[in-house]
Amino acid sequence: MPEGGPADHRTVRLVASPRMTDPTGEETPDPRRALPSVEHVLAALHDSGLPHALRALTAREAVDAARATIAGGDSVDRAAVLADARKRAARTSQRLLVPVINATGVLLHTNLGRAALGADAIAAIDDAAAAVNLEYRLDEGTRGSRHDHSGFLLAAAVGAEAGLVVNNNAGAVLLVLAALARGREVVVSRGELVEIGGGFRVPDIMAETGTRLVEVGTTNRTRCDDYARAIGTETAALLKVHASNYRMVGFTEATSVAELAALGSHVLVDAGSGLLDARTPWLPEPPSWLHDEPGVRQCIDDGAAIVTFSGDKLLGGPQAGVIVGRADLVAMCARHPLARALRADKLTLAALQATALAYLDGDASRIPLWQYATTPVADLRARAAAICAHVPGSSVVDTEAAAGGGSLPGLTIPSAGITVAVDDVDDALRLLRLSHRVVARGRDDRVQCDLRSVDPRHDDYLAAALRDVGVAEA
Ligand SMILES: *Cc1c(COP(=O)(O)O)cnc(C)c1O
């Protein structure tokens, strides 16, 4: 820790604290002298794997905590200080970004980084790490635009005139509203004023962009007439939001993009998750659990002026927000100052380009999301049986996987995995996370791993990890 760093004030305070005296006024031995020095604790953290500056910070924190304990009248010995320092170092290591095995069965788990990228996307990131023609035209040798790459590919993939890529879909919605509707009205159905998670609420985003929200219809039913009556001279657009993380069932009615487009205002669609094309031409046959998911291509065909969607949730690519639609409107978005603030970096654009090319080739095998989602249950059961052969107390189990934590509700994917008998399920799950970096789930006092979200290359590793936490059943 360099002098003047964030931990220094504590040292100063402790040095200045009064020496302890007993009621007779005689000095007693200072228990703080029994504490190890910061240097001593630092040396004990040598094999923690942390860089020196973090070890020094951790050592100082452990010594400071011990001094505070002593000042509070309790005693602390050297061994306890060293043990505390090692615990703090371990906690610091656990804060670092590390790869984990997603055995939750949720393919696009937001807490686990959503989509796993395939070999093509990873290779593209690797290539783009060096110099690339990010904003450079190779034909003319002049300045180009970073929107020339993935944006036009994704527009082509959905039959739109133009496309633009930003940091994420929340950013895409923000940019579209700011560029196309600031100071004017946007009409939204009361049934679509949703919160997506992570603090993304449609009314808040609208307020942030200075657009005036005009709510129409009711929570469960909004008719074309409701929109038509709300349209006036101040109307900038009609916005449809895909309620991707919840489903309304029963007495419901919504208005289609085609009906809205016929009303004459711009129709903006925030598809979020959903599908690039509802016909899924990249799959031999569309799986039944996908029925009902809106397609970006169909929204464009039906007359949407702009559609926004998520690069990871919808495409199975990197985190990104995609804006496709009419060329003049996409150009207005690209020119807006927020486009600069929200722009995607070259590594994202490289991975997104690889993902877009796979879709344009109709080749879902290059996209792990689709590989995982379409693996036959029989294959998963066979993998589970192979793992179970190496794990005492385990058995093959049928499970329900899901495309997203909140993205495709009520549409689970039949799946299979392994359950393992353990002494204590919370302890076992914690050991799996910390010692093996496996994120699994507890079910009925057993540990359960769903194989639909696990790369088959990790099966042997997973077997070894489960062997470590499992107990043979009596
Ligand atoms: C997920 C989602 C968002 C936010 O997308 P991010 O890529 O997570 O920023 C916005 N709108 C809808 C409808 C969504 O499903």
Short mmCIF file of C-alpha atoms and ligand atoms in Angstrom, two decimals:
data_model
loop_
_atom_site.label_atom_id
_atom_site.label_comp_id
_atom_site.label_asym_id
_atom_site.label_seq_id
_atom_site.Cartn_x
_atom_site.Cartn_y
_atom_site.Cartn_z
CA MET A 1 0.00 0.00 0.00
CA PRO A 2 1.66 3.30 -1.00
CA GLU A 3 1.66 6.07 1.59
CA GLY A 4 -1.45 8.16 1.50
CA GLY A 5 -3.49 5.19 0.29
CA PRO A 6 -7.01 4.50 1.53
CA ALA A 7 -5.84 2.41 4.49
CA ASP A 8 -3.39 4.98 5.88
CA HIS A 9 -5.83 6.94 8.03
CA ARG A 10 -6.37 3.86 10.14
CA THR A 11 -2.68 3.48 10.86
CA VAL A 12 -2.41 7.10 11.87
CA ARG A 13 -5.40 6.85 14.17
CA LEU A 14 -4.01 3.77 15.87
CA VAL A 15 -0.55 5.21 16.37
CA ALA A 16 -2.15 8.24 17.99
CA SER A 17 -4.39 6.21 20.31
CA PRO A 18 -3.58 6.59 24.04
CA ARG A 19 -1.45 3.99 25.79
CA MET A 20 -3.35 1.85 28.21
CA THR A 21 -2.94 2.60 31.90
CA ASP A 22 -4.39 0.89 34.96
CA PRO A 23 -6.27 2.83 37.69
CA THR A 24 -3.09 3.24 39.72
CA GLY A 25 -1.57 5.17 36.87
CA GLU A 26 1.08 2.50 36.25
CA GLU A 27 1.61 1.29 32.70
CA THR A 28 0.54 -2.29 31.96
CA PRO A 29 2.14 -4.33 29.17
CA ASP A 30 0.47 -3.28 25.93
CA PRO A 31 -1.37 -6.32 24.47
CA ARG A 32 -0.93 -4.79 21.07
CA ARG A 33 2.75 -5.64 21.30
CA ALA A 34 1.80 -9.30 21.04
CA LEU A 35 0.42 -8.71 17.55
CA PRO A 36 2.42 -9.72 14.50
CA SER A 37 3.78 -6.86 12.43
CA VAL A 38 2.20 -6.01 9.09
CA GLU A 39 5.42 -7.31 7.46
CA HIS A 40 5.05 -10.63 9.26
CA VAL A 41 1.43 -11.03 8.15
CA LEU A 42 2.38 -9.97 4.63
CA ALA A 43 5.00 -12.73 4.50
CA ALA A 44 2.37 -15.27 5.57
CA LEU A 45 0.24 -14.29 2.55
CA HIS A 46 3.05 -14.95 0.13
CA ASP A 47 1.36 -17.93 -1.54
CA SER A 48 -2.09 -16.31 -1.73
CA GLY A 49 -1.71 -15.66 -5.45
CA LEU A 50 -2.56 -11.98 -4.97
CA PRO A 51 -0.29 -9.21 -6.22
CA HIS A 52 1.90 -7.50 -3.62
CA ALA A 53 -0.23 -4.37 -3.33
CA LEU A 54 -3.34 -6.42 -2.49
CA ARG A 55 -1.40 -8.62 -0.02
CA ALA A 56 -0.13 -5.50 1.74
CA LEU A 57 -3.64 -4.02 1.93
CA THR A 58 -5.01 -7.29 3.30
CA ALA A 59 -2.21 -7.63 5.89
CA ARG A 60 -2.79 -4.12 7.13
CA GLU A 61 -6.54 -4.67 7.37
CA ALA A 62 -6.02 -7.85 9.43
CA VAL A 63 -3.63 -6.10 11.83
CA ASP A 64 -5.93 -3.08 12.13
CA ALA A 65 -8.89 -5.35 12.88
CA ALA A 66 -6.90 -7.12 15.59
CA ARG A 67 -5.93 -3.78 17.16
CA ALA A 68 -9.58 -2.71 17.13
CA THR A 69 -10.54 -5.97 18.86
CA ILE A 70 -7.90 -5.36 21.54
CA ALA A 71 -9.01 -1.74 21.95
CA GLY A 72 -12.50 -3.12 22.56
CA GLY A 73 -11.17 -5.15 25.47
CA ASP A 74 -10.90 -8.59 23.84
CA SER A 75 -7.74 -10.55 23.25
CA VAL A 76 -6.30 -11.75 19.96
CA ASP A 77 -3.28 -13.96 19.41
CA ARG A 78 -0.82 -14.06 16.54
CA ALA A 79 -2.20 -17.24 15.02
CA ALA A 80 -5.69 -15.74 14.92
CA VAL A 81 -4.39 -12.65 13.12
CA LEU A 82 -2.65 -14.79 10.50
CA ALA A 83 -5.76 -16.94 10.03
CA ASP A 84 -7.89 -13.82 9.66
CA ALA A 85 -5.47 -12.41 7.07
CA ARG A 86 -5.63 -15.62 5.04
CA LYS A 87 -9.43 -15.53 5.15
CA ARG A 88 -9.42 -11.94 3.95
CA ALA A 89 -7.00 -12.85 1.14
CA ALA A 90 -9.26 -15.72 0.09
CA ARG A 91 -12.26 -13.38 0.04
CA THR A 92 -10.33 -10.94 -2.14
CA SER A 93 -9.43 -13.75 -4.57
CA GLN A 94 -13.09 -14.74 -4.76
CA ARG A 95 -13.96 -11.24 -5.93
CA LEU A 96 -11.86 -11.64 -9.05
CA LEU A 97 -13.55 -12.48 -12.33
CA VAL A 98 -12.90 -16.19 -12.99
CA PRO A 99 -14.43 -18.81 -15.28
CA VAL A 100 -17.12 -21.00 -13.70
CA ILE A 101 -19.08 -24.05 -14.80
CA ASN A 102 -22.76 -23.20 -15.16
CA ALA A 103 -24.61 -26.31 -13.96
CA THR A 104 -27.82 -24.40 -13.20
CA GLY A 105 -29.59 -25.33 -16.44
CA VAL A 106 -30.23 -21.64 -17.16
CA LEU A 107 -28.52 -21.14 -20.52
CA LEU A 108 -28.45 -17.33 -20.41
CA HIS A 109 -27.80 -16.79 -16.71
CA THR A 110 -27.34 -13.04 -16.21
CA ASN A 111 -25.32 -13.56 -13.02
CA LEU A 112 -23.01 -15.95 -14.88
CA GLY A 113 -22.38 -13.70 -17.87
CA ARG A 114 -25.29 -14.87 -20.09
CA ALA A 115 -24.20 -16.45 -23.39
CA ALA A 116 -21.15 -18.71 -23.63
CA LEU A 117 -19.32 -17.72 -26.80
CA GLY A 118 -18.31 -20.30 -29.39
CA ALA A 119 -14.94 -20.92 -30.98
CA ASP A 120 -15.60 -18.51 -33.89
CA ALA A 121 -16.52 -15.62 -31.62
CA ILE A 122 -13.57 -16.30 -29.33
CA ALA A 123 -11.18 -16.43 -32.30
CA ALA A 124 -12.65 -13.15 -33.57
CA ILE A 125 -12.01 -11.52 -30.18
CA ASP A 126 -8.47 -12.84 -30.24
CA ASP A 127 -7.86 -11.40 -33.72
CA ALA A 128 -9.44 -8.06 -32.85
CA ALA A 129 -7.20 -7.67 -29.81
CA ALA A 130 -4.53 -6.37 -32.23
CA ALA A 131 -5.07 -3.51 -34.69
CA VAL A 132 -8.30 -3.79 -36.71
CA ASN A 133 -10.14 -1.65 -39.27
CA LEU A 134 -12.62 -0.59 -36.58
CA GLU A 135 -13.18 2.91 -37.96
CA TYR A 136 -11.11 2.70 -41.10
CA ARG A 137 -12.06 2.02 -44.70
CA LEU A 138 -9.56 -0.31 -46.28
CA ASP A 139 -10.75 0.50 -49.82
CA GLU A 140 -10.32 4.26 -49.56
CA GLY A 141 -7.75 4.46 -46.79
CA THR A 142 -9.99 6.95 -44.99
CA ARG A 143 -11.89 7.13 -41.78
CA GLY A 144 -14.84 4.75 -41.58
CA SER A 145 -17.46 3.91 -39.00
CA ARG A 146 -17.57 1.18 -36.39
CA HIS A 147 -21.21 0.76 -37.41
CA ASP A 148 -20.15 -0.56 -40.83
CA HIS A 149 -19.54 -4.08 -39.57
CA SER A 150 -22.02 -5.97 -37.36
CA GLY A 151 -24.75 -3.36 -37.78
CA PHE A 152 -25.22 -4.02 -41.47
CA LEU A 153 -24.87 -7.80 -41.05
CA LEU A 154 -27.64 -7.92 -38.47
CA ALA A 155 -29.81 -5.63 -40.59
CA ALA A 156 -29.30 -8.07 -43.47
CA ALA A 157 -30.18 -11.01 -41.21
CA VAL A 158 -33.61 -9.53 -40.46
CA GLY A 159 -34.32 -7.75 -43.74
CA ALA A 160 -33.99 -4.24 -42.27
CA GLU A 161 -32.54 -1.24 -44.10
CA ALA A 162 -29.88 -0.46 -41.51
CA GLY A 163 -28.44 -1.51 -38.16
CA LEU A 164 -26.47 -0.01 -35.32
CA VAL A 165 -24.76 -1.68 -32.35
CA VAL A 166 -24.35 -0.19 -28.88
CA ASN A 167 -23.23 -1.45 -25.47
CA ASN A 168 -26.41 -3.29 -24.45
CA ASN A 169 -30.12 -3.34 -25.15
CA ALA A 170 -30.95 -0.97 -22.29
CA GLY A 171 -28.60 1.46 -24.03
CA ALA A 172 -30.26 0.79 -27.38
CA VAL A 173 -33.71 1.69 -25.99
CA LEU A 174 -32.31 4.79 -24.29
CA LEU A 175 -30.66 5.93 -27.50
CA VAL A 176 -33.70 5.29 -29.69
CA LEU A 177 -36.02 7.23 -27.38
CA ALA A 178 -33.55 10.09 -26.95
CA ALA A 179 -32.84 10.37 -30.67
CA LEU A 180 -36.38 9.92 -32.00
CA ALA A 181 -38.78 11.10 -29.31
CA ARG A 182 -37.18 13.56 -26.88
CA GLY A 183 -39.66 16.25 -25.83
CA ARG A 184 -42.54 14.43 -27.47
CA GLU A 185 -45.00 11.68 -26.60
CA VAL A 186 -44.55 7.92 -26.82
CA VAL A 187 -47.63 5.73 -26.49
CA VAL A 188 -47.24 2.47 -24.53
CA SER A 189 -49.74 -0.17 -23.44
CA ARG A 190 -50.24 -0.43 -19.66
CA GLY A 191 -49.58 -4.15 -20.04
CA GLU A 192 -46.07 -3.46 -21.33
CA LEU A 193 -44.78 -0.99 -18.72
CA VAL A 194 -42.45 -3.65 -17.44
CA GLU A 195 -39.32 -3.91 -15.36
CA ILE A 196 -36.78 -6.15 -17.03
CA GLY A 197 -34.42 -6.60 -14.09
CA GLY A 198 -31.28 -4.85 -13.02
CA GLY A 199 -33.28 -1.63 -12.63
CA PHE A 200 -34.44 -1.32 -16.25
CA ARG A 201 -37.99 0.04 -16.04
CA VAL A 202 -39.68 1.31 -19.16
CA PRO A 203 -41.28 4.41 -17.50
CA ASP A 204 -37.96 5.39 -15.90
CA ILE A 205 -36.05 5.09 -19.16
CA MET A 206 -38.67 7.25 -20.84
CA ALA A 207 -38.40 9.91 -18.14
CA GLU A 208 -34.60 9.80 -18.42
CA THR A 209 -34.77 10.48 -22.16
CA GLY A 210 -37.21 13.36 -21.81
CA THR A 211 -40.00 11.57 -23.65
CA ARG A 212 -43.53 11.85 -22.33
CA LEU A 213 -45.17 8.53 -21.59
CA VAL A 214 -48.77 8.18 -22.69
CA GLU A 215 -50.25 5.05 -21.14
CA VAL A 216 -53.09 3.36 -22.95
CA GLY A 217 -55.35 0.36 -22.37
CA THR A 218 -55.37 -1.73 -19.23
CA THR A 219 -52.92 -4.17 -17.70
CA ASN A 220 -54.44 -7.17 -19.45
CA ARG A 221 -56.06 -5.71 -22.56
CA THR A 222 -54.99 -2.98 -24.94
CA ARG A 223 -56.78 -2.60 -28.26
CA CYS A 224 -55.78 -0.88 -31.46
CA ASP A 225 -58.43 1.77 -30.74
CA ASP A 226 -56.71 2.64 -27.47
CA TYR A 227 -53.56 3.54 -29.38
CA ALA A 228 -55.48 5.31 -32.17
CA ARG A 229 -57.24 7.60 -29.69
CA ALA A 230 -53.95 8.56 -28.03
CA ILE A 231 -52.26 9.67 -31.25
CA GLY A 232 -52.00 13.44 -31.64
CA THR A 233 -49.70 16.17 -32.89
CA GLU A 234 -47.23 15.50 -30.06
CA THR A 235 -46.94 11.78 -30.75
CA ALA A 236 -43.42 10.71 -31.74
CA ALA A 237 -44.00 6.96 -31.72
CA LEU A 238 -45.90 3.94 -30.48
CA LEU A 239 -43.69 1.65 -28.41
CA LYS A 240 -44.20 -2.07 -27.98
CA VAL A 241 -42.16 -3.81 -25.29
CA HIS A 242 -41.73 -7.55 -25.27
CA ALA A 243 -42.61 -8.60 -21.72
CA SER A 244 -39.78 -11.09 -21.87
CA ASN A 245 -39.61 -12.01 -18.21
CA TYR A 246 -43.25 -12.60 -17.43
CA ARG A 247 -46.34 -13.97 -19.07
CA MET A 248 -49.90 -12.82 -18.87
CA VAL A 249 -52.48 -15.54 -19.28
CA GLY A 250 -56.27 -15.56 -19.30
CA PHE A 251 -58.43 -12.65 -20.46
CA THR A 252 -55.78 -10.77 -22.39
CA GLU A 253 -55.53 -8.86 -25.63
CA ALA A 254 -52.63 -7.09 -27.25
CA THR A 255 -52.29 -5.21 -30.52
CA SER A 256 -49.98 -6.55 -33.21
CA VAL A 257 -47.16 -4.60 -34.82
CA ALA A 258 -48.98 -4.75 -38.17
CA GLU A 259 -52.13 -3.16 -36.69
CA LEU A 260 -50.09 -0.44 -35.02
CA ALA A 261 -48.09 0.27 -38.17
CA ALA A 262 -51.36 0.92 -40.00
CA LEU A 263 -52.07 3.82 -37.61
CA GLY A 264 -49.37 5.90 -39.30
CA SER A 265 -47.00 6.69 -36.39
CA HIS A 266 -43.54 5.19 -36.07
CA VAL A 267 -43.74 1.83 -34.33
CA LEU A 268 -40.77 1.08 -32.09
CA VAL A 269 -40.40 -2.45 -30.76
CA ASP A 270 -38.16 -3.38 -27.83
CA ALA A 271 -37.85 -7.11 -28.47
CA GLY A 272 -35.17 -7.65 -25.79
CA SER A 273 -34.93 -11.39 -25.95
CA GLY A 274 -37.12 -13.25 -28.40
CA LEU A 275 -35.80 -14.46 -31.73
CA LEU A 276 -33.97 -13.00 -34.71
CA ASP A 277 -36.48 -14.78 -36.96
CA ALA A 278 -39.54 -16.58 -35.56
CA ARG A 279 -39.10 -19.29 -38.21
CA THR A 280 -35.61 -20.15 -36.80
CA PRO A 281 -34.11 -21.00 -40.22
CA TRP A 282 -30.83 -21.84 -38.43
CA LEU A 283 -32.47 -24.88 -36.77
CA PRO A 284 -33.62 -28.04 -38.58
CA GLU A 285 -36.90 -27.83 -36.68
CA PRO A 286 -38.05 -25.20 -34.18
CA PRO A 287 -38.27 -26.66 -30.67
CA SER A 288 -41.74 -26.57 -29.10
CA TRP A 289 -40.57 -24.53 -26.09
CA LEU A 290 -39.85 -21.61 -28.42
CA HIS A 291 -43.39 -21.15 -29.69
CA ASP A 292 -44.74 -17.61 -29.32
CA GLU A 293 -41.40 -15.86 -29.15
CA PRO A 294 -41.57 -12.73 -31.32
CA GLY A 295 -39.20 -12.53 -34.26
CA VAL A 296 -37.29 -9.35 -35.12
CA ARG A 297 -37.64 -10.15 -38.81
CA GLN A 298 -41.41 -10.46 -38.47
CA CYS A 299 -41.62 -7.12 -36.65
CA ILE A 300 -39.71 -5.46 -39.50
CA ASP A 301 -41.88 -7.23 -42.10
CA ASP A 302 -44.98 -6.06 -40.26
CA GLY A 303 -43.89 -2.44 -40.49
CA ALA A 304 -41.94 -1.64 -37.30
CA ALA A 305 -39.79 1.44 -37.92
CA ILE A 306 -37.20 0.35 -35.35
CA VAL A 307 -36.57 -2.84 -33.39
CA THR A 308 -34.08 -3.09 -30.52
CA PHE A 309 -32.74 -6.34 -29.07
CA SER A 310 -30.06 -7.85 -26.90
CA GLY A 311 -26.85 -9.30 -28.37
CA ASP A 312 -26.56 -11.93 -25.66
CA LYS A 313 -30.16 -12.74 -24.73
CA LEU A 314 -31.51 -12.89 -28.26
CA LEU A 315 -28.48 -13.87 -30.35
CA GLY A 316 -26.39 -15.88 -27.89
CA GLY A 317 -23.52 -13.53 -28.67
CA PRO A 318 -21.63 -10.97 -26.58
CA GLN A 319 -23.36 -8.31 -24.48
CA ALA A 320 -24.59 -5.72 -26.95
CA GLY A 321 -27.66 -3.75 -27.93
CA VAL A 322 -28.79 -3.85 -31.54
CA ILE A 323 -30.94 -1.25 -33.29
CA VAL A 324 -32.33 -2.24 -36.70
CA GLY A 325 -34.88 -0.57 -38.92
CA ARG A 326 -35.41 2.35 -41.28
CA ALA A 327 -32.16 3.83 -42.55
CA ASP A 328 -33.08 7.46 -41.81
CA LEU A 329 -34.07 6.67 -38.23
CA VAL A 330 -31.03 4.47 -37.57
CA ALA A 331 -28.87 7.32 -38.93
CA MET A 332 -30.52 9.75 -36.47
CA CYS A 333 -29.63 7.36 -33.65
CA ALA A 334 -26.04 7.05 -34.90
CA ARG A 335 -25.66 10.85 -35.02
CA HIS A 336 -27.02 11.41 -31.50
CA PRO A 337 -24.37 12.28 -28.86
CA LEU A 338 -25.50 9.33 -26.72
CA ALA A 339 -24.38 6.97 -29.50
CA ARG A 340 -20.79 7.95 -28.71
CA ALA A 341 -21.29 7.35 -24.99
CA LEU A 342 -22.96 3.98 -25.56
CA ARG A 343 -20.74 2.65 -28.32
CA ALA A 344 -19.56 -0.96 -28.28
CA ASP A 345 -15.85 -1.79 -28.16
CA LYS A 346 -13.92 -3.63 -30.85
CA LEU A 347 -13.85 -6.97 -29.00
CA THR A 348 -17.63 -6.97 -28.67
CA LEU A 349 -18.07 -5.96 -32.29
CA ALA A 350 -15.72 -8.75 -33.40
CA ALA A 351 -17.62 -11.41 -31.42
CA LEU A 352 -20.95 -10.02 -32.60
CA GLN A 353 -19.78 -10.12 -36.22
CA ALA A 354 -18.84 -13.81 -35.86
CA THR A 355 -22.26 -14.48 -34.33
CA ALA A 356 -24.08 -12.57 -37.08
CA LEU A 357 -22.14 -14.47 -39.77
CA ALA A 358 -23.20 -17.79 -38.19
CA TYR A 359 -26.86 -16.70 -38.40
CA LEU A 360 -26.42 -15.52 -41.99
CA ASP A 361 -24.92 -18.96 -42.78
CA GLY A 362 -27.92 -20.60 -41.09
CA ASP A 363 -25.43 -22.48 -38.92
CA ALA A 364 -26.57 -22.69 -35.29
CA SER A 365 -23.84 -25.21 -34.47
CA ARG A 366 -21.40 -22.28 -34.18
CA ILE A 367 -23.51 -20.71 -31.41
CA PRO A 368 -23.33 -22.53 -28.05
CA LEU A 369 -26.76 -21.20 -26.98
CA TRP A 370 -28.38 -23.18 -29.80
CA GLN A 371 -26.08 -26.17 -29.40
CA TYR A 372 -26.99 -26.39 -25.74
CA ALA A 373 -30.67 -25.63 -26.29
CA THR A 374 -31.14 -28.33 -28.92
CA THR A 375 -29.07 -31.20 -27.51
CA PRO A 376 -31.45 -34.20 -27.34
CA VAL A 377 -32.40 -35.19 -23.77
CA ALA A 378 -31.16 -38.72 -24.51
CA ASP A 379 -27.64 -37.33 -25.11
CA LEU A 380 -27.78 -35.42 -21.81
CA ARG A 381 -28.90 -38.57 -19.99
CA ALA A 382 -26.02 -40.53 -21.52
CA ARG A 383 -23.53 -37.88 -20.40
CA ALA A 384 -25.10 -37.86 -16.93
CA ALA A 385 -24.80 -41.65 -16.70
CA ALA A 386 -21.11 -41.46 -17.66
CA ILE A 387 -20.51 -38.90 -14.91
CA CYS A 388 -22.50 -40.88 -12.34
CA ALA A 389 -20.30 -43.92 -12.97
CA HIS A 390 -17.48 -41.95 -11.30
CA VAL A 391 -19.44 -40.33 -8.47
CA PRO A 392 -20.56 -42.42 -5.46
CA GLY A 393 -24.05 -41.54 -4.22
CA SER A 394 -25.10 -39.99 -7.53
CA SER A 395 -27.92 -40.72 -9.94
CA VAL A 396 -29.23 -39.51 -13.29
CA VAL A 397 -32.22 -37.18 -12.99
CA ASP A 398 -34.65 -35.55 -15.40
CA THR A 399 -34.65 -31.77 -14.99
CA GLU A 400 -36.12 -28.63 -16.52
CA ALA A 401 -33.67 -26.21 -18.06
CA ALA A 402 -34.52 -22.70 -19.26
CA ALA A 403 -33.17 -20.36 -21.89
CA GLY A 404 -32.96 -17.46 -19.48
CA GLY A 405 -33.36 -16.64 -15.83
CA GLY A 406 -36.00 -14.14 -16.78
CA SER A 407 -36.10 -14.30 -20.51
CA LEU A 408 -38.47 -17.06 -21.54
CA PRO A 409 -40.89 -17.70 -18.70
CA GLY A 410 -43.11 -20.72 -18.61
CA LEU A 411 -41.14 -22.24 -21.43
CA THR A 412 -38.81 -24.75 -19.84
CA ILE A 413 -36.64 -27.11 -21.84
CA PRO A 414 -36.77 -30.81 -20.94
CA SER A 415 -33.31 -31.67 -19.69
CA ALA A 416 -31.24 -34.11 -17.63
CA GLY A 417 -28.46 -34.07 -15.11
CA ILE A 418 -27.05 -35.58 -11.97
CA THR A 419 -28.08 -35.45 -8.32
CA VAL A 420 -25.58 -36.25 -5.63
CA ALA A 421 -26.15 -37.22 -1.99
CA VAL A 422 -24.25 -34.88 0.34
CA ASP A 423 -24.00 -34.39 4.10
CA ASP A 424 -25.16 -30.79 4.00
CA VAL A 425 -26.44 -29.29 0.78
CA ASP A 426 -25.47 -25.67 1.51
CA ASP A 427 -21.95 -26.69 2.53
CA ALA A 428 -21.61 -28.86 -0.57
CA LEU A 429 -22.83 -26.10 -2.90
CA ARG A 430 -20.40 -23.67 -1.27
CA LEU A 431 -17.49 -26.10 -1.64
CA LEU A 432 -18.43 -26.64 -5.29
CA ARG A 433 -18.41 -22.88 -5.87
CA LEU A 434 -15.27 -22.01 -4.00
CA SER A 435 -13.03 -25.03 -4.55
CA HIS A 436 -14.24 -26.12 -7.97
CA ARG A 437 -15.94 -23.05 -9.43
CA VAL A 438 -19.04 -25.07 -10.21
CA VAL A 439 -22.41 -23.33 -9.77
CA ALA A 440 -25.06 -25.99 -9.12
CA ARG A 441 -28.41 -26.08 -7.33
CA GLY A 442 -29.80 -27.75 -4.26
CA ARG A 443 -32.84 -29.96 -4.56
CA ASP A 444 -34.35 -32.09 -1.80
CA ASP A 445 -31.12 -32.11 0.23
CA ARG A 446 -29.08 -33.20 -2.74
CA VAL A 447 -26.86 -31.30 -5.12
CA GLN A 448 -28.28 -31.14 -8.64
CA CYS A 449 -26.35 -30.34 -11.80
CA ASP A 450 -28.21 -29.74 -15.05
CA LEU A 451 -26.05 -30.73 -18.04
CA ARG A 452 -27.89 -28.62 -20.64
CA SER A 453 -25.85 -25.57 -19.69
CA VAL A 454 -22.55 -27.45 -19.33
CA ASP A 455 -20.04 -27.73 -22.16
CA PRO A 456 -19.45 -31.49 -22.71
CA ARG A 457 -15.69 -30.81 -22.55
CA HIS A 458 -16.18 -30.09 -18.82
CA ASP A 459 -17.92 -33.38 -17.97
CA ASP A 460 -14.77 -35.07 -16.58
CA TYR A 461 -13.94 -32.03 -14.49
CA LEU A 462 -17.50 -31.91 -13.18
CA ALA A 463 -17.33 -35.61 -12.25
CA ALA A 464 -14.17 -35.01 -10.21
CA ALA A 465 -15.74 -32.01 -8.46
CA LEU A 466 -18.88 -33.97 -7.58
CA ARG A 467 -16.77 -36.85 -6.27
CA ASP A 468 -15.19 -34.36 -3.88
CA VAL A 469 -18.50 -33.20 -2.37
CA GLY A 470 -20.57 -36.37 -2.55
CA VAL A 471 -21.05 -39.04 0.10
CA ALA A 472 -21.76 -42.66 -0.73
CA GLU A 473 -25.30 -43.51 0.33
CA ALA A 474 -25.71 -46.15 3.05
C1 LIG B 1 -33.27 -7.75 -21.43
C2 LIG B 1 -34.13 -6.70 -21.94
C3 LIG B 1 -33.69 -5.37 -21.94
C4 LIG B 1 -32.33 -5.00 -21.44
O1 LIG B 1 -31.35 -5.60 -22.27
P1 LIG B 1 -29.81 -5.66 -21.84
O2 LIG B 1 -29.10 -6.21 -23.03
O3 LIG B 1 -29.76 -6.56 -20.65
O4 LIG B 1 -29.40 -4.28 -21.52
C5 LIG B 1 -34.54 -4.40 -22.41
N1 LIG B 1 -35.78 -4.72 -22.88
C6 LIG B 1 -36.23 -5.99 -22.90
C7 LIG B 1 -37.61 -6.25 -23.43
C8 LIG B 1 -35.42 -7.02 -22.44
O5 LIG B 1 -35.85 -8.28 -22.46
#
